[in-house]
GROMACS .gro file of C-alpha atoms in nm:
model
  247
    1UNK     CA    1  -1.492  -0.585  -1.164
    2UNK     CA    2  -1.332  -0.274  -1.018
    3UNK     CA    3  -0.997  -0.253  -1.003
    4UNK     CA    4  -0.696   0.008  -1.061
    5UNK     CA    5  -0.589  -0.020  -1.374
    6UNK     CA    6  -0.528   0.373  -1.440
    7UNK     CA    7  -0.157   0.247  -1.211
    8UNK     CA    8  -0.136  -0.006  -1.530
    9UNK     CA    9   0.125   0.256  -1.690
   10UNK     CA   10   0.351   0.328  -1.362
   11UNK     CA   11   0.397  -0.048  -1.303
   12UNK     CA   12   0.795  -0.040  -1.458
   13UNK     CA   13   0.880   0.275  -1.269
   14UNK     CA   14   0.696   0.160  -0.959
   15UNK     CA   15   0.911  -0.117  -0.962
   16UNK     CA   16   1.250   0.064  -0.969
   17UNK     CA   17   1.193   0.316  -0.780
   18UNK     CA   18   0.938   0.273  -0.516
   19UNK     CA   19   0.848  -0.071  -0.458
   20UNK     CA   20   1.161  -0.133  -0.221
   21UNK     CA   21   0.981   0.088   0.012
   22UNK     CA   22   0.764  -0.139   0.170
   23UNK     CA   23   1.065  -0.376   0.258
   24UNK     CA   24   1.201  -0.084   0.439
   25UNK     CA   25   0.915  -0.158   0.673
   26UNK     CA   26   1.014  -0.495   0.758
   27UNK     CA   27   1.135  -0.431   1.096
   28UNK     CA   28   0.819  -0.247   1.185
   29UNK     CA   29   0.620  -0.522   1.080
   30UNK     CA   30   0.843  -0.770   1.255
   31UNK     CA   31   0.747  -0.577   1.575
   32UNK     CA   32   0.397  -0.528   1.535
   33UNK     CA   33   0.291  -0.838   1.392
   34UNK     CA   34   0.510  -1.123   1.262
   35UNK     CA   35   0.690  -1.194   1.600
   36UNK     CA   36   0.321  -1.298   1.693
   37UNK     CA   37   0.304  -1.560   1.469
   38UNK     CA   38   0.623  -1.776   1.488
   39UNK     CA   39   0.636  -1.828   1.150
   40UNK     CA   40   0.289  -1.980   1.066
   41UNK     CA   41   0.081  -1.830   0.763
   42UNK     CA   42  -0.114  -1.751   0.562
   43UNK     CA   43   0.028  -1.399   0.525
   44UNK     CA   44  -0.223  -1.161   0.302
   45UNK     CA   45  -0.017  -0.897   0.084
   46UNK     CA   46  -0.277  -0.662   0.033
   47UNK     CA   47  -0.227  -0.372  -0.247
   48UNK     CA   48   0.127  -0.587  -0.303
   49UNK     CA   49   0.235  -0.378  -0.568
   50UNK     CA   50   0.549  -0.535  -0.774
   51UNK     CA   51   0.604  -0.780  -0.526
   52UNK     CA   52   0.939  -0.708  -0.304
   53UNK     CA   53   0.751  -0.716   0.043
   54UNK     CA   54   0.563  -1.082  -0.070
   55UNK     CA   55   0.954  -1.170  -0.142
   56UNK     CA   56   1.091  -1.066   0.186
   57UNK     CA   57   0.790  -1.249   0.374
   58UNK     CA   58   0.865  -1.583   0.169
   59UNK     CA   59   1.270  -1.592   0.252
   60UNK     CA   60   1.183  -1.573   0.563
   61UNK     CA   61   0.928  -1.902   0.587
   62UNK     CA   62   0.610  -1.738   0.595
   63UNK     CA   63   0.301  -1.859   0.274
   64UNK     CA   64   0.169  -1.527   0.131
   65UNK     CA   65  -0.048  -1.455  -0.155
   66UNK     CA   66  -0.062  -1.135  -0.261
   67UNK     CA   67  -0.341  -0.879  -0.416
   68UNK     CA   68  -0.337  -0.608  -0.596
   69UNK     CA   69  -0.597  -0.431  -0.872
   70UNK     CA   70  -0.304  -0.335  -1.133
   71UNK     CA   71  -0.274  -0.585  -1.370
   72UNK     CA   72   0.078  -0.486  -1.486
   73UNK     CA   73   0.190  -0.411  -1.127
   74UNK     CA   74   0.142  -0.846  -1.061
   75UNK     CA   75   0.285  -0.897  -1.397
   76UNK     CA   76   0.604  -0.749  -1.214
   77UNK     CA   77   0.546  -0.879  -0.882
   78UNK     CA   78   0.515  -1.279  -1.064
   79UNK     CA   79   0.886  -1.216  -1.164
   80UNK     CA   80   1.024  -1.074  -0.796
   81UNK     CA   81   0.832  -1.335  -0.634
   82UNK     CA   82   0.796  -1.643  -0.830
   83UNK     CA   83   0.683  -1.850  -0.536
   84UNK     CA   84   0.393  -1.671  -0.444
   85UNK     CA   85   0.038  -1.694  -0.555
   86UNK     CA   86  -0.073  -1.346  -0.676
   87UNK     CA   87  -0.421  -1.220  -0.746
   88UNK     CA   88  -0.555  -0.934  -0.974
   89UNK     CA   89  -0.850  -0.779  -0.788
   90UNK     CA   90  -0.980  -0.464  -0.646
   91UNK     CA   91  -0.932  -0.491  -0.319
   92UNK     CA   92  -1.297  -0.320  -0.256
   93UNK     CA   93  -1.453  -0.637  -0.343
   94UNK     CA   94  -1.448  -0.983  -0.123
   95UNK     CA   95  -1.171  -1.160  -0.118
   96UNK     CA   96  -1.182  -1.494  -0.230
   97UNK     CA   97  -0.948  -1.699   0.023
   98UNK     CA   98  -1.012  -1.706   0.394
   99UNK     CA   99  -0.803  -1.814   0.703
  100UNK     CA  100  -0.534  -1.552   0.722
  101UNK     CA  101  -0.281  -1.519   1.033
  102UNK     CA  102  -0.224  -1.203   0.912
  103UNK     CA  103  -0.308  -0.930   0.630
  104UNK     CA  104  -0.024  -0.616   0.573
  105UNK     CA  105  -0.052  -0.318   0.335
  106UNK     CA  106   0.220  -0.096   0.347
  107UNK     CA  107   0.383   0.194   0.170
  108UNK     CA  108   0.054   0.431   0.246
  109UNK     CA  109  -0.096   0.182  -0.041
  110UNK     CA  110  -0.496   0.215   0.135
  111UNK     CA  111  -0.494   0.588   0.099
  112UNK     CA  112  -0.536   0.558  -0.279
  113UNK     CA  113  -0.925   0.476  -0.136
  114UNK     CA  114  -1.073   0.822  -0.198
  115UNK     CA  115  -1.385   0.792   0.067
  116UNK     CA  116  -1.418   0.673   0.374
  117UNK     CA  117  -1.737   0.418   0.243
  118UNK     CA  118  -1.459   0.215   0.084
  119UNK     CA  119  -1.221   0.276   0.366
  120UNK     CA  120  -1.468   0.059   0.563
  121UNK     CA  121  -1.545  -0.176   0.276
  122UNK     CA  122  -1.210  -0.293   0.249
  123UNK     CA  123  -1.112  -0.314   0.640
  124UNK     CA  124  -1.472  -0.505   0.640
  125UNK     CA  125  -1.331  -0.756   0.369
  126UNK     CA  126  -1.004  -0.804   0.542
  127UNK     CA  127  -1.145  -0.861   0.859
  128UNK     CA  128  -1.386  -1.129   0.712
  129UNK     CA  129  -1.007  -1.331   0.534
  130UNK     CA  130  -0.914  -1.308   0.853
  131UNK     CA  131  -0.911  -1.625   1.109
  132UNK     CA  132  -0.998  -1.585   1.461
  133UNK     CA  133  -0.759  -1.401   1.617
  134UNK     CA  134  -0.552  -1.289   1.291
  135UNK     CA  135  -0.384  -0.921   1.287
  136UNK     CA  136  -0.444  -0.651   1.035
  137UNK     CA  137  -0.125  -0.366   1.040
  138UNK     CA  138  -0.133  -0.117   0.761
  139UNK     CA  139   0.031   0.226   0.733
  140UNK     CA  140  -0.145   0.547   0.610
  141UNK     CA  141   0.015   0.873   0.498
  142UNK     CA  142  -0.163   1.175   0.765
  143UNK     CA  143  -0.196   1.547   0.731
  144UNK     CA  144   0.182   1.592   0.787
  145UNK     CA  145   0.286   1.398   0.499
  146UNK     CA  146   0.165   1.613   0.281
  147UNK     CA  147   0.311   1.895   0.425
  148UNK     CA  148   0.625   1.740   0.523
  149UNK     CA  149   0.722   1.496   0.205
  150UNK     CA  150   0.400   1.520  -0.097
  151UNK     CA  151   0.560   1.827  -0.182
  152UNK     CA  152   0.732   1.949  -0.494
  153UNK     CA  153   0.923   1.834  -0.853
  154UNK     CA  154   1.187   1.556  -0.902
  155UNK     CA  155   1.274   1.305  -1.161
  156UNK     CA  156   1.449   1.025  -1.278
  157UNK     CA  157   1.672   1.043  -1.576
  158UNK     CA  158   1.827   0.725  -1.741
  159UNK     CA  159   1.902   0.643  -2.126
  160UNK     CA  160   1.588   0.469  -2.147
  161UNK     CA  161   1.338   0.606  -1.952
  162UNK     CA  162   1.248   0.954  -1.800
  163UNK     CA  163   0.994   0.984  -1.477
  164UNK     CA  164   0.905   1.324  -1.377
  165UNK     CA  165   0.668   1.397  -1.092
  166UNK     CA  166   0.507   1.686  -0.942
  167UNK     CA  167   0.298   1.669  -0.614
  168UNK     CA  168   0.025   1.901  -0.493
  169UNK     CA  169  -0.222   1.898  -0.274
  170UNK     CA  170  -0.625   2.038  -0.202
  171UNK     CA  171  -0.652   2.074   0.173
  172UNK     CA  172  -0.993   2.163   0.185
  173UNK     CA  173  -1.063   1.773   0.016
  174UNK     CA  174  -0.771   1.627   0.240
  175UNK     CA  175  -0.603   1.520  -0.136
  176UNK     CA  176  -0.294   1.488  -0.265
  177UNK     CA  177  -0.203   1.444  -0.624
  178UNK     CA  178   0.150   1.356  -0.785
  179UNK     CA  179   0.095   1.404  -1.137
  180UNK     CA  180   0.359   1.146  -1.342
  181UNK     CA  181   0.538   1.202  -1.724
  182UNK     CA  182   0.694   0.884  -1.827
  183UNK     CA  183   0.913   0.841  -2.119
  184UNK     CA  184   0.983   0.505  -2.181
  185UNK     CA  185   1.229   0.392  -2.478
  186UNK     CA  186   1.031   0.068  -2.704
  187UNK     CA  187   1.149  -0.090  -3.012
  188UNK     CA  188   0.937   0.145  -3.178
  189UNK     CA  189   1.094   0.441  -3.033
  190UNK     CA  190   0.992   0.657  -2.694
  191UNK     CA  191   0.694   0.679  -2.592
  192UNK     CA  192   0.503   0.859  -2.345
  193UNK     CA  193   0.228   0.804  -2.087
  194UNK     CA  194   0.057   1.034  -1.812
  195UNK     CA  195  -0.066   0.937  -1.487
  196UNK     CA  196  -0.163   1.060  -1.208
  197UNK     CA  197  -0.194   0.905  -0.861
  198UNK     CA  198  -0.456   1.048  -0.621
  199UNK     CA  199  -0.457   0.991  -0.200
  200UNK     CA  200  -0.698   1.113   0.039
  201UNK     CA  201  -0.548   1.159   0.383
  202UNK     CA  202  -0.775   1.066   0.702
  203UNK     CA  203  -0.767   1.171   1.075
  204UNK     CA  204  -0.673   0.910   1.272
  205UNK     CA  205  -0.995   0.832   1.450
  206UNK     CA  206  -1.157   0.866   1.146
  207UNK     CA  207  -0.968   0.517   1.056
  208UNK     CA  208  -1.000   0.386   1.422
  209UNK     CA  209  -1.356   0.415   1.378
  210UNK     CA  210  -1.383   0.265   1.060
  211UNK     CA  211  -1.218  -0.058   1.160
  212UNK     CA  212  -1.438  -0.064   1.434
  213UNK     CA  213  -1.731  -0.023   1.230
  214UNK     CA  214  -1.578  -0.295   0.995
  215UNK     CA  215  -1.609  -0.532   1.299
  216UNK     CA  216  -1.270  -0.515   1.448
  217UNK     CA  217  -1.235  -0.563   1.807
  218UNK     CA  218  -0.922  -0.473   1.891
  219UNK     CA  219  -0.743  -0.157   1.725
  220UNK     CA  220  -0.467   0.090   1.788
  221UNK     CA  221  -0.275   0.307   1.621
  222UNK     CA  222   0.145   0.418   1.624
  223UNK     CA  223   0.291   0.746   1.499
  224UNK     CA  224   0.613   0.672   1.291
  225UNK     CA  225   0.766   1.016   1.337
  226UNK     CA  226   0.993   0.836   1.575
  227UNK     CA  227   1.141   0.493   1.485
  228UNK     CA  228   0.843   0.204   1.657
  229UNK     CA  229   1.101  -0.018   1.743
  230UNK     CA  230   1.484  -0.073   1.732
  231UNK     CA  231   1.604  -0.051   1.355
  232UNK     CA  232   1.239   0.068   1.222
  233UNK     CA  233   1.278   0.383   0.994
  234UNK     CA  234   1.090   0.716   1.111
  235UNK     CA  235   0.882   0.861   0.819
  236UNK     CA  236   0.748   1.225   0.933
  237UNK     CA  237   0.377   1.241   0.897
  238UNK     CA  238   0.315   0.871   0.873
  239UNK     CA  239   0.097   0.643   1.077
  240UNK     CA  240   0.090   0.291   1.178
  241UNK     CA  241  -0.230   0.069   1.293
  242UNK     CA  242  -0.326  -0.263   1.409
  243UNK     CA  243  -0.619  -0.439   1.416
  244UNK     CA  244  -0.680  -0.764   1.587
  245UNK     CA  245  -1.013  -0.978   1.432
  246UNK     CA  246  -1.124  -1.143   1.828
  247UNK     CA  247  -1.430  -1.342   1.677
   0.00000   0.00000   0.00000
């Protein structure tokens, strides 16, 4: 099975530091798709990450089971979101439970697919979880992001851990890589592991036409540079679309 375990090693500072992010997206979500379905599920968390957006959805009434290929990323997510039924998979293979209302992926999570064949592959398996009439919203870093925020050095500093990460980019591929140090204090004293995380920006009809060619009906698309509705966040250089599965 395919999945993403190389992400295994950021799981802990994932969780700390970035995973909060896709609850900053509630409101945009609440607008674009979960004011449609008056509090009826299935929800699908795809590429969940450590849980805190599957934990949002669940306070608020909605079922959600959640999917993601890193292993130690759902280890995590089990403890944010005890409630929830999570799944270890690849999201480039089927998935296994049908009948969604509604699938979300947030936090840029779908441009960690590096070609547009799985682009398609994976809007193709959402669409078939889907029910009749269910609604697919995701959010994709574009061109601008890169530019605008995947840019740079920072790190995190505490007494026991250390995350250091340094972004570049290769415009001519349309990648961005943030290459990650991690220092991480054990029982048997600090040790270190090296990751990096790779995304592939797309233009937007280059998505648009990929749902469409996964079978979606119904698609549009929503620059965040301004906020999408009252109380959403605007993120330069980020992109919101929505997908409806009509048959």
């Amino acid at each position: 099975m395919r999945r993403y375990n190389e992400y295994d090693p950021f799981a802990r500072m994932y969780n700390l530091y970035w995973g909060t992010h896709a609850t900053r997206m509630y409101t945009t979500l609440e607008h674009l798709v979960l004011r449609h379905l008056a509090g009826e599920g299935p929800v699908l968390d795809l590429c969940c990450g450590t849980g805190q957006l599957a934990a949002r959805l669940v306070a608020d009434g909605y079922q959600v089971i959640g999917i993601d290929g890193s292993e130690s990323m759902i280890e995590i997510a089990r403890d944010n979101a005890p409630t929830v039924q999570f799944l270890v998979q690849d999201v480039r293979e089927p998935l296994p439970i049908r009948g969604f209302r509604a699938a979300l992926s947030t936090f840029d999570s779908l441009n960690h697919l590096m070609t547009r064949e799985d682009l398609t592959e994976v809007f193709r398996n959402v669409r078939d979880a889907l029910a009749k009439g269910g609604l697919f919203a995701f959010d994709l870093n574009m061109a601008d992001a890169y530019e605008t925020r995947w840019k740079g050095t920072f790190a995190y500093v505490e007494d026991d851990h250390v995350c250091v990460a340094r972004s570049s980019k290769d415009v001519e591929r349309c990648i961005g890589n943030m290459e990650l140090t991690i220092f991480e204090l054990t029982r048997s004293g600090w040790e270190r592991a090296d990751v990096t995380l790779s995304q592939r920006w797309y233009a937007e009809e280059q998505v648009l036409e990929a749902l469409r060619v996964a079978g979606f009906d119904a698609v549009h698309s929503l620059s965040a540079n301004e906020p999408i509705a009252e109380g959403s966040p605007a993120s330069q250089g980020r992109m919101y679309f929505v997908a409806r599965r009509v048959d």
